[in-house]
């Protein structure tokens, strides 16, 4: 029987009921401007303060180190451009990142290269993991910043962040991490892990779209992002997105209060789906099987075109993704899959299924029921498939 299965939680998540409940009063009775002195204004200010505390608690940070932004992309841009411009004043114009960062990072470092910064893109190897010793070897006298994502949005691999943080600390280099996919899925403690800056986004953890955070350790004087009012300690001006911030506060508290149980349940679902899907002929799992997000499954099927697979899944009520949502408008396979050494043809036949706590074991049953027959049908229609199984087409 046909079901509706939302398995694209790495693209975005539905807002949770508690989050929506926390947001609605901000549009109704609690509509004040947090900068106003009277009652409704001060009520809104309290809401923002409570959310700031919730985020700080979730990360092991101080509330005054939390800056609300419009999302993960803005936080990445601010951290990276801000640090680059700050350190350039000291003659440091080298940045280290990895080949498979989100475009919010890669397009930012590309923009900085045009300004004259030099960028080293670390290899992520076949398992989708950066090697800390390679990072250490890449550090230079003029290195301004290391920015390595916590967990990858396509293949879900979790980087050795504590080791990277320790190396950066030892060499006195600032360390930023895009933790958009990790927050709420992996326990994070910015102080223990040596993280100087961290980006997160509400809509990836059952919060609303258009709100995020930059954690900026005290004493890092990166330039202000938006000049204007005194909001966010004068560093990112503009009347606060009170409802969004309220939603983010509740979402992060919900997500971080039950990381362990949720991770255990999702990991079991993930591994059952992987084991079942790998029974399909000429299939492979992309990214390390263990050091990966609890809800992330990324598979490749030889002889299949990812877009056709997505259309067939959609006809069966399944929402998934191939490559990254941001690149699916182009014919180039995902830079993430190429970075781990997949040939173009195999990268084209990839499928990402990402779960959240709103998914169930029945969803896994349904996926395992539908997926093999769709792959069979697409292969039967493919002019390449005969050649592939006869070994004439080499991947
Ligand atoms: C979604 C995502 C972003 C962008 O966040 P937005 O809030 O949508 O701007 C950045 N980095 C990663 C790893 C993501 O998954």
Tab-separated table of C-alpha atoms in Angstrom, residues 145-344:
chain	number	residue	atom	x	y	z
A	145	UNK	CA	41.460	30.201	9.579
A	146	UNK	CA	40.584	26.526	9.441
A	147	UNK	CA	36.967	25.825	8.465
A	148	UNK	CA	35.893	22.170	8.389
A	149	UNK	CA	32.282	21.050	8.533
A	150	UNK	CA	31.160	18.949	11.499
A	151	UNK	CA	29.035	16.519	9.498
A	152	UNK	CA	28.532	16.395	5.762
A	153	UNK	CA	25.060	17.156	4.429
A	154	UNK	CA	25.163	14.581	1.619
A	155	UNK	CA	27.040	11.554	2.901
A	156	UNK	CA	26.637	12.279	6.631
A	157	UNK	CA	30.242	11.622	7.619
A	158	UNK	CA	31.256	13.091	10.984
A	159	UNK	CA	34.693	14.697	11.043
A	160	UNK	CA	37.257	14.317	13.876
A	161	UNK	CA	36.326	17.775	15.176
A	162	UNK	CA	37.922	17.517	18.637
A	163	UNK	CA	41.252	16.497	17.115
A	164	UNK	CA	41.070	19.310	14.566
A	165	UNK	CA	40.179	21.771	17.343
A	166	UNK	CA	43.171	20.631	19.415
A	167	UNK	CA	45.546	21.034	16.462
A	168	UNK	CA	44.252	24.541	15.719
A	169	UNK	CA	44.584	25.522	19.376
A	170	UNK	CA	48.144	24.168	19.528
A	171	UNK	CA	49.124	26.282	16.524
A	172	UNK	CA	47.090	29.349	17.517
A	173	UNK	CA	44.862	29.251	14.427
A	174	UNK	CA	41.146	30.120	14.567
A	175	UNK	CA	38.757	27.230	13.900
A	176	UNK	CA	35.254	27.495	12.456
A	177	UNK	CA	32.901	24.563	11.854
A	178	UNK	CA	29.682	24.423	9.853
A	179	UNK	CA	27.673	22.274	12.266
A	180	UNK	CA	24.310	22.716	10.535
A	181	UNK	CA	23.847	18.956	10.084
A	182	UNK	CA	25.397	17.980	13.394
A	183	UNK	CA	23.567	20.090	15.974
A	184	UNK	CA	20.861	18.027	17.640
A	185	UNK	CA	22.302	14.796	16.225
A	186	UNK	CA	25.731	14.711	17.843
A	187	UNK	CA	26.648	16.013	21.330
A	188	UNK	CA	28.679	19.229	20.966
A	189	UNK	CA	30.745	21.154	23.508
A	190	UNK	CA	32.495	24.077	21.845
A	191	UNK	CA	34.857	24.725	24.758
A	192	UNK	CA	36.002	21.119	25.165
A	193	UNK	CA	36.332	20.670	21.415
A	194	UNK	CA	38.347	23.832	20.789
A	195	UNK	CA	35.740	25.349	18.455
A	196	UNK	CA	36.098	29.142	18.059
A	197	UNK	CA	33.139	29.635	15.708
A	198	UNK	CA	30.192	27.412	14.821
A	199	UNK	CA	27.281	27.805	12.391
A	200	UNK	CA	23.863	26.234	12.874
A	201	UNK	CA	20.441	26.534	11.296
A	202	UNK	CA	16.994	26.055	12.856
A	203	UNK	CA	15.225	24.443	9.909
A	204	UNK	CA	17.487	21.377	9.970
A	205	UNK	CA	16.341	20.508	13.509
A	206	UNK	CA	12.555	20.946	13.363
A	207	UNK	CA	12.768	24.719	13.758
A	208	UNK	CA	11.617	27.376	11.286
A	209	UNK	CA	13.405	28.440	8.105
A	210	UNK	CA	15.302	31.714	7.951
A	211	UNK	CA	16.911	31.670	11.386
A	212	UNK	CA	20.272	30.418	12.563
A	213	UNK	CA	23.163	31.149	14.854
A	214	UNK	CA	26.802	32.005	14.759
A	215	UNK	CA	28.591	31.007	17.936
A	216	UNK	CA	31.549	33.375	18.164
A	217	UNK	CA	33.945	32.816	21.041
A	218	UNK	CA	34.464	35.888	23.230
A	219	UNK	CA	37.369	38.069	22.206
A	220	UNK	CA	37.399	37.406	18.450
A	221	UNK	CA	36.900	40.898	16.971
A	222	UNK	CA	35.638	39.954	13.493
A	223	UNK	CA	33.973	42.902	11.708
A	224	UNK	CA	30.255	43.538	12.264
A	225	UNK	CA	27.972	41.885	9.748
A	226	UNK	CA	25.218	44.534	9.565
A	227	UNK	CA	25.599	48.095	10.828
A	228	UNK	CA	22.564	49.741	12.390
A	229	UNK	CA	20.872	49.244	15.723
A	230	UNK	CA	22.229	47.707	18.886
A	231	UNK	CA	20.732	44.239	18.302
A	232	UNK	CA	23.100	41.264	18.721
A	233	UNK	CA	25.478	43.516	20.656
A	234	UNK	CA	25.696	45.873	17.682
A	235	UNK	CA	27.293	43.274	15.446
A	236	UNK	CA	24.313	42.142	13.428
A	237	UNK	CA	21.766	44.952	13.461
A	238	UNK	CA	18.076	44.713	12.614
A	239	UNK	CA	14.932	43.995	14.618
A	240	UNK	CA	15.083	40.394	15.746
A	241	UNK	CA	13.096	37.617	14.072
A	242	UNK	CA	11.450	37.011	17.452
A	243	UNK	CA	9.139	34.173	16.396
A	244	UNK	CA	11.913	32.411	14.510
A	245	UNK	CA	14.306	32.796	17.410
A	246	UNK	CA	11.669	31.494	19.843
A	247	UNK	CA	11.170	28.485	17.570
A	248	UNK	CA	14.891	27.861	17.343
A	249	UNK	CA	15.206	27.952	21.131
A	250	UNK	CA	12.550	25.291	21.594
A	251	UNK	CA	13.818	23.197	18.672
A	252	UNK	CA	17.369	23.056	19.948
A	253	UNK	CA	16.257	22.257	23.489
A	254	UNK	CA	14.040	19.433	22.209
A	255	UNK	CA	16.755	18.058	19.922
A	256	UNK	CA	19.551	18.198	22.473
A	257	UNK	CA	17.582	16.831	25.422
A	258	UNK	CA	17.255	13.400	23.825
A	259	UNK	CA	20.266	13.044	21.513
A	260	UNK	CA	21.297	9.622	22.772
A	261	UNK	CA	17.939	7.843	22.586
A	262	UNK	CA	17.111	9.431	19.268
A	263	UNK	CA	20.502	8.564	17.817
A	264	UNK	CA	20.128	4.934	18.912
A	265	UNK	CA	16.710	4.609	17.303
A	266	UNK	CA	17.744	6.358	14.078
A	267	UNK	CA	21.005	4.405	13.825
A	268	UNK	CA	19.097	1.125	14.007
A	269	UNK	CA	16.706	2.300	11.264
A	270	UNK	CA	19.606	3.601	9.166
A	271	UNK	CA	21.587	0.384	9.410
A	272	UNK	CA	18.578	-1.789	8.597
A	273	UNK	CA	17.894	0.309	5.498
A	274	UNK	CA	21.554	0.165	4.431
A	275	UNK	CA	21.759	-3.608	4.904
A	276	UNK	CA	18.549	-4.132	2.921
A	277	UNK	CA	19.464	-1.738	0.110
A	278	UNK	CA	22.948	-3.200	-0.316
A	279	UNK	CA	21.312	-6.490	-1.327
A	280	UNK	CA	20.547	-4.726	-4.611
A	281	UNK	CA	23.070	-5.801	-7.262
A	282	UNK	CA	25.874	-3.287	-7.925
A	283	UNK	CA	24.982	-0.914	-5.125
A	284	UNK	CA	27.318	0.803	-2.692
A	285	UNK	CA	27.166	2.900	0.463
A	286	UNK	CA	28.871	6.282	0.220
A	287	UNK	CA	30.773	7.511	3.274
A	288	UNK	CA	32.060	5.757	6.357
A	289	UNK	CA	29.503	3.204	7.643
A	290	UNK	CA	30.018	4.094	11.331
A	291	UNK	CA	31.282	7.690	11.544
A	292	UNK	CA	28.099	9.046	10.012
A	293	UNK	CA	24.962	10.877	11.109
A	294	UNK	CA	22.353	8.609	12.702
A	295	UNK	CA	19.735	9.419	10.050
A	296	UNK	CA	21.894	9.524	6.896
A	297	UNK	CA	21.891	6.900	4.148
A	298	UNK	CA	23.684	7.648	0.861
A	299	UNK	CA	23.742	4.956	-1.793
A	300	UNK	CA	24.845	4.614	-5.408
A	301	UNK	CA	23.346	2.212	-7.918
A	302	UNK	CA	25.309	1.543	-11.085
A	303	UNK	CA	23.473	2.089	-14.346
A	304	UNK	CA	20.874	4.387	-12.789
A	305	UNK	CA	20.250	8.067	-13.227
A	306	UNK	CA	19.565	9.786	-9.911
A	307	UNK	CA	16.899	12.120	-11.262
A	308	UNK	CA	14.843	9.240	-12.694
A	309	UNK	CA	15.134	7.426	-9.392
A	310	UNK	CA	13.826	10.493	-7.546
A	311	UNK	CA	10.859	10.808	-9.923
A	312	UNK	CA	9.911	7.141	-9.452
A	313	UNK	CA	10.273	7.450	-5.683
A	314	UNK	CA	8.106	10.574	-5.756
A	315	UNK	CA	5.403	8.655	-7.668
A	316	UNK	CA	5.489	6.201	-4.792
A	317	UNK	CA	5.113	8.950	-2.168
A	318	UNK	CA	8.767	9.059	-1.144
A	319	UNK	CA	10.687	12.336	-0.792
A	320	UNK	CA	14.437	11.871	-1.143
A	321	UNK	CA	17.362	13.585	-2.779
A	322	UNK	CA	20.111	12.846	-5.238
A	323	UNK	CA	23.367	14.690	-4.778
A	324	UNK	CA	22.565	17.978	-3.107
A	325	UNK	CA	19.339	19.946	-3.505
A	326	UNK	CA	21.377	22.987	-4.455
A	327	UNK	CA	23.088	21.243	-7.368
A	328	UNK	CA	20.217	19.189	-8.724
A	329	UNK	CA	19.434	21.972	-11.202
A	330	UNK	CA	22.679	21.189	-13.010
A	331	UNK	CA	23.985	18.107	-14.755
A	332	UNK	CA	27.260	18.062	-12.831
A	333	UNK	CA	27.313	15.326	-10.221
A	334	UNK	CA	27.697	16.429	-6.640
A	335	UNK	CA	31.126	17.762	-5.649
A	336	UNK	CA	30.817	15.733	-2.450
A	337	UNK	CA	30.559	12.400	-4.254
A	338	UNK	CA	33.382	13.330	-6.618
A	339	UNK	CA	35.534	14.346	-3.636
A	340	UNK	CA	35.370	10.798	-2.244
A	341	UNK	CA	36.515	9.406	-5.583
A	342	UNK	CA	33.267	8.224	-7.167
A	343	UNK	CA	33.418	8.154	-10.969
A	344	UNK	CA	30.945	10.579	-12.608
